[in-house]
N, CA, C and O atoms as a GROMACS GRO file, in nm:
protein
  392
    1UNK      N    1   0.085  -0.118   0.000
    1UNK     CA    2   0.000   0.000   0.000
    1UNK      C    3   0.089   0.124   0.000
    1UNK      O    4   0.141   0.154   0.107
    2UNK      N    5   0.113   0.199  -0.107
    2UNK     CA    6   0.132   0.328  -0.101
    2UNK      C    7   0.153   0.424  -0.026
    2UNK      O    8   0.135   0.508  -0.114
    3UNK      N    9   0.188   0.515   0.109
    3UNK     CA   10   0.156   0.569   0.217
    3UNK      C   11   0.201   0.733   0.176
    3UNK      O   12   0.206   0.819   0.264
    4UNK      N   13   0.222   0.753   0.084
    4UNK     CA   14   0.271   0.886   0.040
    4UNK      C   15   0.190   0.995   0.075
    4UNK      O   16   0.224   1.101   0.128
    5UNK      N   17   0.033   0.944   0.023
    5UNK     CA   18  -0.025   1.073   0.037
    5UNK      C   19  -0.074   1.116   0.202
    5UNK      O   20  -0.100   1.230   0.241
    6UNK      N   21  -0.079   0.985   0.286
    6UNK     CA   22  -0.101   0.978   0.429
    6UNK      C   23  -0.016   1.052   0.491
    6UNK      O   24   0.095   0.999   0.497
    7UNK      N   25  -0.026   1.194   0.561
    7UNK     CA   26   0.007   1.253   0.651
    7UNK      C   27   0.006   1.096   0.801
    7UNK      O   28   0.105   1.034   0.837
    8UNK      N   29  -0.080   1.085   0.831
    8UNK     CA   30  -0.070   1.007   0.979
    8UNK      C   31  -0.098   0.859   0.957
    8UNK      O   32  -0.199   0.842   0.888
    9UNK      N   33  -0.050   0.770   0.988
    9UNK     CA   34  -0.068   0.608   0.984
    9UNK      C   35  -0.196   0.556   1.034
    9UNK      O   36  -0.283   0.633   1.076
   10UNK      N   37  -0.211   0.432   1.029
   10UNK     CA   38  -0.337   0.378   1.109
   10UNK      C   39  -0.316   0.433   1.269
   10UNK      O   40  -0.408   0.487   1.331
   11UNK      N   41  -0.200   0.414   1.318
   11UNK     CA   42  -0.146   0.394   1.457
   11UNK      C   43  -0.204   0.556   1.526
   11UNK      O   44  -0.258   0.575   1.635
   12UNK      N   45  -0.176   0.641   1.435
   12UNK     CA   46  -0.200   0.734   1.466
   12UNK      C   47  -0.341   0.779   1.480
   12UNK      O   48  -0.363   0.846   1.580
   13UNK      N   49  -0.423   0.761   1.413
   13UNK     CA   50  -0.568   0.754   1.370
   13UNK      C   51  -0.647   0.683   1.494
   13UNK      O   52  -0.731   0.719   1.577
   14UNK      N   53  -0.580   0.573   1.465
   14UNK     CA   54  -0.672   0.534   1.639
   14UNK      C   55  -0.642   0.577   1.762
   14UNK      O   56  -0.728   0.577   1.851
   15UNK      N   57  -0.505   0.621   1.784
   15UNK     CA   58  -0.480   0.678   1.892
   15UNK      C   59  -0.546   0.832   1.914
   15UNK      O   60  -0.548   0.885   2.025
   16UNK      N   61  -0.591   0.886   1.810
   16UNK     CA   62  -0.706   1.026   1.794
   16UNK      C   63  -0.783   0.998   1.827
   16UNK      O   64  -0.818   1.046   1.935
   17UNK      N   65  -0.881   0.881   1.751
   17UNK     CA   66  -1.048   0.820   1.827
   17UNK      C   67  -1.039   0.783   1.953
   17UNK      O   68  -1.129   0.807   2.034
   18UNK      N   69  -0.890   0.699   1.993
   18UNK     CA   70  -0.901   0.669   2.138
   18UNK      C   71  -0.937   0.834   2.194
   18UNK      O   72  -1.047   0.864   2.240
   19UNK      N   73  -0.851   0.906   2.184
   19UNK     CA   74  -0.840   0.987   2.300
   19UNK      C   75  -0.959   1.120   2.279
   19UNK      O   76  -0.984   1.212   2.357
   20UNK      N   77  -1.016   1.091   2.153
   20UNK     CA   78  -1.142   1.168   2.132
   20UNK      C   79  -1.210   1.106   2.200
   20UNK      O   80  -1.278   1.184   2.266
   21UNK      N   81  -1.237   0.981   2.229
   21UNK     CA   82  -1.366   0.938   2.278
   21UNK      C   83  -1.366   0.931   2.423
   21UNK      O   84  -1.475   0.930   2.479
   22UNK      N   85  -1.269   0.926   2.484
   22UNK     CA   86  -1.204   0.955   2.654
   22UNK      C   87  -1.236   1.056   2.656
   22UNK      O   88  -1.297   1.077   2.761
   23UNK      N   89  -1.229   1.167   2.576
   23UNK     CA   90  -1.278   1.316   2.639
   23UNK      C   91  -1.405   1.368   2.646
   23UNK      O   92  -1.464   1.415   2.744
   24UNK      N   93  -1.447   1.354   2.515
   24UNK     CA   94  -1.596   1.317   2.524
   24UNK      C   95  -1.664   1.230   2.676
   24UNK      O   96  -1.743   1.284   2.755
   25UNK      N   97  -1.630   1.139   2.684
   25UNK     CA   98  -1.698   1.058   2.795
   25UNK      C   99  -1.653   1.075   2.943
   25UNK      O  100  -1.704   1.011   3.035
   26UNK      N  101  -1.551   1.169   2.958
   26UNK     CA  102  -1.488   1.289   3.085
   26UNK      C  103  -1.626   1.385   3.065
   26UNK      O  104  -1.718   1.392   3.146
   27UNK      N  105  -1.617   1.453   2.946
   27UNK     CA  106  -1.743   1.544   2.940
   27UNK      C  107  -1.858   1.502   2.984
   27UNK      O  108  -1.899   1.573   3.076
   28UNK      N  109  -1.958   1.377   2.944
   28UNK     CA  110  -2.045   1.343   2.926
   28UNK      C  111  -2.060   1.337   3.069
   28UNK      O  112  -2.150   1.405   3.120
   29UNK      N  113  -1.945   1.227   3.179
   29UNK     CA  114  -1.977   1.225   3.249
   29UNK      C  115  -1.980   1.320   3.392
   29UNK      O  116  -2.063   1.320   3.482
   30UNK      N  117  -1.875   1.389   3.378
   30UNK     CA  118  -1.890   1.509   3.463
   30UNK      C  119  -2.053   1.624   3.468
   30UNK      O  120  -2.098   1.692   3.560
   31UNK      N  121  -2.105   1.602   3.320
   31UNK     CA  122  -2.190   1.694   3.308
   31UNK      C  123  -2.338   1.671   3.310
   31UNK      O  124  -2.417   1.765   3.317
   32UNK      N  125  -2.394   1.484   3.301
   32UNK     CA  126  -2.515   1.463   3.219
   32UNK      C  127  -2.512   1.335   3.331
   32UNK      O  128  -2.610   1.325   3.405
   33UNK      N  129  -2.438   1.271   3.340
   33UNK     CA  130  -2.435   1.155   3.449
   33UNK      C  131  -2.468   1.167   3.595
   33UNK      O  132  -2.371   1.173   3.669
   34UNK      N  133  -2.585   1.171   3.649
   34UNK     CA  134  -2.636   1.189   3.779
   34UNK      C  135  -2.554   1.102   3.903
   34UNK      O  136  -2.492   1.136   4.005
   35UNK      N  137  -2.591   0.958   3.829
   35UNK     CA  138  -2.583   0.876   3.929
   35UNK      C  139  -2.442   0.826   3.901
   35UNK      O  140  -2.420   0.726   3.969
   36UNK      N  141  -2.340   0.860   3.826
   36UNK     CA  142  -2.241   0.849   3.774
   36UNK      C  143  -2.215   0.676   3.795
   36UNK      O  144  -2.109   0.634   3.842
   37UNK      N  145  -2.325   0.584   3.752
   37UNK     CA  146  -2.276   0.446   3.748
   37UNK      C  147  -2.232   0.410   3.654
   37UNK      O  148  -2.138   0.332   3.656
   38UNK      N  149  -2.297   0.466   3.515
   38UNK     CA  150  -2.255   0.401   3.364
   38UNK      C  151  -2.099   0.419   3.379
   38UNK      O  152  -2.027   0.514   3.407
   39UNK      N  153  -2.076   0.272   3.346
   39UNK     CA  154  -1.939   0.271   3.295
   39UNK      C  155  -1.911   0.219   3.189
   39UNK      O  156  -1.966   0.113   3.159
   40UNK      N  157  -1.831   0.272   3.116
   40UNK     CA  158  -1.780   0.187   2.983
   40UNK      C  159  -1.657   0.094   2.980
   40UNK      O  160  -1.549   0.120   3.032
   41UNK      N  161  -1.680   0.005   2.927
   41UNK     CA  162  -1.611  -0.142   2.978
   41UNK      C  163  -1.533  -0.192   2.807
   41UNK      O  164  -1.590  -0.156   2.705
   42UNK      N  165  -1.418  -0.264   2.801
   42UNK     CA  166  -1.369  -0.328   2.729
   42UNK      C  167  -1.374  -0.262   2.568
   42UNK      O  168  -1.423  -0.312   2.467
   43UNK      N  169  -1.315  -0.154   2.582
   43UNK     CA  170  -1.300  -0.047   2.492
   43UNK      C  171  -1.222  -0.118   2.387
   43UNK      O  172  -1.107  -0.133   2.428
   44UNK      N  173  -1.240  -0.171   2.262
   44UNK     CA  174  -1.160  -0.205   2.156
   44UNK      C  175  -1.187  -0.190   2.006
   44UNK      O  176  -1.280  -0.191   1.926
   45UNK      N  177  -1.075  -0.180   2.010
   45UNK     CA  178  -1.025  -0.130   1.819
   45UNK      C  179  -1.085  -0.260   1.695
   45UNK      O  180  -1.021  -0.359   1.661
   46UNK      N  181  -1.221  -0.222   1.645
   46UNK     CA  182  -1.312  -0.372   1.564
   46UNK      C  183  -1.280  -0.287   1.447
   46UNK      O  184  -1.207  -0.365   1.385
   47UNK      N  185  -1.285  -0.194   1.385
   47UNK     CA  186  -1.252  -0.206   1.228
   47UNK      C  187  -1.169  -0.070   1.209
   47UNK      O  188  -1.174   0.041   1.262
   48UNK      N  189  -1.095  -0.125   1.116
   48UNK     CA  190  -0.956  -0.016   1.069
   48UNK      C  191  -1.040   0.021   0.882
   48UNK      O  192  -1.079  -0.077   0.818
   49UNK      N  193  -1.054   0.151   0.828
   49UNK     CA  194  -1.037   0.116   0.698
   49UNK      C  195  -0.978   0.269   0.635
   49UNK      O  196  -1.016   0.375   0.685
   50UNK      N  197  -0.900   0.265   0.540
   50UNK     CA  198  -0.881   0.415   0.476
   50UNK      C  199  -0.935   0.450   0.299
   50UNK      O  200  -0.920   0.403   0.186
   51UNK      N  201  -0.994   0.546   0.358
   51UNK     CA  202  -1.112   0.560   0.258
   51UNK      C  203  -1.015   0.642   0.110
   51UNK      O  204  -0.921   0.722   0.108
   52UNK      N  205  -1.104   0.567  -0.010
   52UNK     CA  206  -1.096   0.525  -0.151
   52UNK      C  207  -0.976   0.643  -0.165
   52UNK      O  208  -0.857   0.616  -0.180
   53UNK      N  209  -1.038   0.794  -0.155
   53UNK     CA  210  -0.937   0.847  -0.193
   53UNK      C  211  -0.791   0.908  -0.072
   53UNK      O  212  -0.714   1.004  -0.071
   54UNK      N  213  -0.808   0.828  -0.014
   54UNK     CA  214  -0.711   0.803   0.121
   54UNK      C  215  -0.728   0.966   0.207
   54UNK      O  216  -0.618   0.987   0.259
   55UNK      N  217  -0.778   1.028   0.222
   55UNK     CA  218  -0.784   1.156   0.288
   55UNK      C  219  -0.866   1.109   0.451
   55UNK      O  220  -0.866   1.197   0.537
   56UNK      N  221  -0.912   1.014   0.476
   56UNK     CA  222  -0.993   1.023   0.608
   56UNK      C  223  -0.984   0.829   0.651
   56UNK      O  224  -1.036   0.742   0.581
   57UNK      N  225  -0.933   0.811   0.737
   57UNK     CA  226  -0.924   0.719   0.796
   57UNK      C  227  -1.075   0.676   0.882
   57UNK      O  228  -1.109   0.757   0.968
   58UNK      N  229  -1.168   0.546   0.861
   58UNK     CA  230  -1.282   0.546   0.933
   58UNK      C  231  -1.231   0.435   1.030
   58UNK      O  232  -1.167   0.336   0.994
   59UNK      N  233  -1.278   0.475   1.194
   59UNK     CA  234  -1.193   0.434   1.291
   59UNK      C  235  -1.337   0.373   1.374
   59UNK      O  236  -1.426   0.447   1.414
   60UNK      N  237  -1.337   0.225   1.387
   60UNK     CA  238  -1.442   0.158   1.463
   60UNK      C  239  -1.411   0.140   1.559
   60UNK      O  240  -1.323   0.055   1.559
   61UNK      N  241  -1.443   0.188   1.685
   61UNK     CA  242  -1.421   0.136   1.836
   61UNK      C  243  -1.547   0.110   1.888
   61UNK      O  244  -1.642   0.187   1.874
   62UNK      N  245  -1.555  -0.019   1.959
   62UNK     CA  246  -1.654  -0.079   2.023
   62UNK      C  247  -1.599  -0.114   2.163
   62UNK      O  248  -1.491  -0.138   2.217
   63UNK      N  249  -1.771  -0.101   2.201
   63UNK     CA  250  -1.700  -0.098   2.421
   63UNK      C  251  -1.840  -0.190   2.415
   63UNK      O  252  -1.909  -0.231   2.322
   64UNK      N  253  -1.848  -0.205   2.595
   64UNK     CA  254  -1.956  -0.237   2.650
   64UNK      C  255  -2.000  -0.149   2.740
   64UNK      O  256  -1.919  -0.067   2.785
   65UNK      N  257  -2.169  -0.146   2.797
   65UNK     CA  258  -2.211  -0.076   2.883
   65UNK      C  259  -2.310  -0.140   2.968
   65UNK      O  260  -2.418  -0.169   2.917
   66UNK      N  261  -2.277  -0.178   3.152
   66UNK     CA  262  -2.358  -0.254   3.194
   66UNK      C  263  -2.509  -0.200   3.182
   66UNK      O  264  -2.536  -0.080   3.184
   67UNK      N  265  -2.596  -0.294   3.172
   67UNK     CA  266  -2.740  -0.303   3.221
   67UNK      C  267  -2.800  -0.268   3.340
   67UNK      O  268  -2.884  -0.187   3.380
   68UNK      N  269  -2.705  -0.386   3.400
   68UNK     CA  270  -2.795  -0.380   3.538
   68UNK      C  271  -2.687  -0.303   3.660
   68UNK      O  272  -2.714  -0.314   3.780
   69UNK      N  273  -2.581  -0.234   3.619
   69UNK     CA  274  -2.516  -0.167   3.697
   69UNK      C  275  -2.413  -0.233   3.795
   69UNK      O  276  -2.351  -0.176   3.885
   70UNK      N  277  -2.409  -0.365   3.758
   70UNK     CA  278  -2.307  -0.464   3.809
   70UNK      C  279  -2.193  -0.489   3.738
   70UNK      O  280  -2.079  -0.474   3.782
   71UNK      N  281  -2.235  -0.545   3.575
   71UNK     CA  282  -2.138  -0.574   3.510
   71UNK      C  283  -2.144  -0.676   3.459
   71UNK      O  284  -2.059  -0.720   3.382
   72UNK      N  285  -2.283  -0.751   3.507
   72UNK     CA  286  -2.324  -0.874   3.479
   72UNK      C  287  -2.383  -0.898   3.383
   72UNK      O  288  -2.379  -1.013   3.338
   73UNK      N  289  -2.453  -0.801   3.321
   73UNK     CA  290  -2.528  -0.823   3.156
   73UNK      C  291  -2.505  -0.672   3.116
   73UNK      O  292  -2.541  -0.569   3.174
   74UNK      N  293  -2.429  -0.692   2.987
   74UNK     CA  294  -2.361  -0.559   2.893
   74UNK      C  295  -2.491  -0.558   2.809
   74UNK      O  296  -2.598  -0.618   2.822
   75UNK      N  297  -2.447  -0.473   2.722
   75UNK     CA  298  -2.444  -0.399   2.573
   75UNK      C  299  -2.362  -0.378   2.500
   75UNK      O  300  -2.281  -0.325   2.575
   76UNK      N  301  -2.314  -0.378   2.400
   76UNK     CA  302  -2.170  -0.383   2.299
   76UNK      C  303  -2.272  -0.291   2.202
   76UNK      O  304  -2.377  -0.321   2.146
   77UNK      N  305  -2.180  -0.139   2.206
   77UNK     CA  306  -2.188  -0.073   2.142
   77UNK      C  307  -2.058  -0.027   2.065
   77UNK      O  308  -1.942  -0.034   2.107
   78UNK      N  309  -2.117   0.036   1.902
   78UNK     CA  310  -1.997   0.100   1.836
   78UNK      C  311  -2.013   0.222   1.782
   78UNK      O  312  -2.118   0.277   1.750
   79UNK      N  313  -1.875   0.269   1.772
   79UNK     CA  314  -1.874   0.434   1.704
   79UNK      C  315  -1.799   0.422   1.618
   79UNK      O  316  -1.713   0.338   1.643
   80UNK      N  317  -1.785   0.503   1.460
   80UNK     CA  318  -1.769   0.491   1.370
   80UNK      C  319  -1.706   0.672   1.380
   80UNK      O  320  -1.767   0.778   1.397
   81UNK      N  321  -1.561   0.640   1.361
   81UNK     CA  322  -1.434   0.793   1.371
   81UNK      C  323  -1.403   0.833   1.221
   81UNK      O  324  -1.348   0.754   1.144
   82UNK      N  325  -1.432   0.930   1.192
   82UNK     CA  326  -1.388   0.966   1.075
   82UNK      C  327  -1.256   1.099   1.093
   82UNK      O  328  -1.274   1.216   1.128
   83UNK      N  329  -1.155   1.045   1.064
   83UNK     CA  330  -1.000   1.058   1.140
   83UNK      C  331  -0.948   1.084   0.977
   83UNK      O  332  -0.952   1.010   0.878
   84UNK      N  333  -0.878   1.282   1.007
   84UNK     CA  334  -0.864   1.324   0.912
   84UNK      C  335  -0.716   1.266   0.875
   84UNK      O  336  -0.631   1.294   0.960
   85UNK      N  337  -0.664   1.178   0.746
   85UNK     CA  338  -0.518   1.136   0.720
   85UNK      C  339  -0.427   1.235   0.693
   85UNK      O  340  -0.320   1.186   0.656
   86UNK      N  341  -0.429   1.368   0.697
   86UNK     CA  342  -0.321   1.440   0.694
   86UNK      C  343  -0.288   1.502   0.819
   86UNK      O  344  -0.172   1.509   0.861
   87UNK      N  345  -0.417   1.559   0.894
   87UNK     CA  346  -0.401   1.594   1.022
   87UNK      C  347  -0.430   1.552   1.138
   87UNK      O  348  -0.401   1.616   1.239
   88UNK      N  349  -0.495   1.430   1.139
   88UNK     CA  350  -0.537   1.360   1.245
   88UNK      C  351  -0.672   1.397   1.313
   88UNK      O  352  -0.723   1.350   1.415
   89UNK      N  353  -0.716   1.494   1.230
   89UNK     CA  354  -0.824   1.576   1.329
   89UNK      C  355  -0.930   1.467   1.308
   89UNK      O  356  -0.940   1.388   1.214
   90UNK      N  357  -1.022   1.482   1.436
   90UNK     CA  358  -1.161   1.383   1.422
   90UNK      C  359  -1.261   1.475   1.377
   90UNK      O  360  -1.314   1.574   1.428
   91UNK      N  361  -1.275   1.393   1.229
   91UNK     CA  362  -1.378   1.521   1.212
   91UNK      C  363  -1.595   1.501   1.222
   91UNK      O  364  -1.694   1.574   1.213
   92UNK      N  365  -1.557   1.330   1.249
   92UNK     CA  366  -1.677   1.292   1.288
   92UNK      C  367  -1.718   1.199   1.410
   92UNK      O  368  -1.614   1.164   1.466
   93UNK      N  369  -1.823   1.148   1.469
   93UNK     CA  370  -1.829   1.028   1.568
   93UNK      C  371  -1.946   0.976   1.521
   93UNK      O  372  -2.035   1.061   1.532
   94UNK      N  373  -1.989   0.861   1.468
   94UNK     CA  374  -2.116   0.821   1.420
   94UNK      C  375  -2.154   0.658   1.524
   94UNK      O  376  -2.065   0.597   1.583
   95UNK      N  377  -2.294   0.617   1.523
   95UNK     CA  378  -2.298   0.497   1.546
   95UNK      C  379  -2.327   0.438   1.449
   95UNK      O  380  -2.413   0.455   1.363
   96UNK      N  381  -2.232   0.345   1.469
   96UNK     CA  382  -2.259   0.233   1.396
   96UNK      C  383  -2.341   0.101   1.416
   96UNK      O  384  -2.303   0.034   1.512
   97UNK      N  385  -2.447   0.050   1.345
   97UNK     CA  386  -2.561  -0.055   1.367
   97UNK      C  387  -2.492  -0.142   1.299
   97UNK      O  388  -2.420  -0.133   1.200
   98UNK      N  389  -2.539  -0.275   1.403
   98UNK     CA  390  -2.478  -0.397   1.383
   98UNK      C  391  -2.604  -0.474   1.345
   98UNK      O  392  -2.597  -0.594   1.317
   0.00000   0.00000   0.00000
């Protein structure tokens, strides 16, 4: 694969969504979270891809989120990063349906 026109690597790209989505969810929860139980659990990297004309890296991270506030029955949710390849900037957060 070519990497010329890529300003930032995969490596880099996910390490943006990682730390976009940590801040976001510092935000969320400092501000909107009452009972501050939701936690997000088993945060991982499910799809890598760099799009046709290589300018935007789409960055899949999927977590879990308990139910019942134990830990004992999740949810596996995903977000879909659209991670700019020259500058790294995140320029989107989408969900993604499974």
């Amino acid at each position: 694969m070519d990497t010329t026109m890529i300003g930032i690597g995969v490596q880099g790209a996910v390490e943006a969504a990682s730390k976009y989505f940590h801040e976001l969810q510092r935000v969320i929860k400092s501000t909107l979270l009452e009972d501050n139980t939701t936690q997000i659990r088993d945060l991982r990297l499910e799809e890598v891809e760099l799009s046709d004309d290589r300018s935007q890296w789409l960055i899949t991270l999927g977590y879990s989120i308990s139910e019942d506030g134990m830990g004992i029955r999740s949810v596996r949710h995903y977000k879909i990063f659209t991670v700019d390849a020259t500058t790294g900037e995140v320029q989107s957060m989408k969900i993604r349906e499974v």
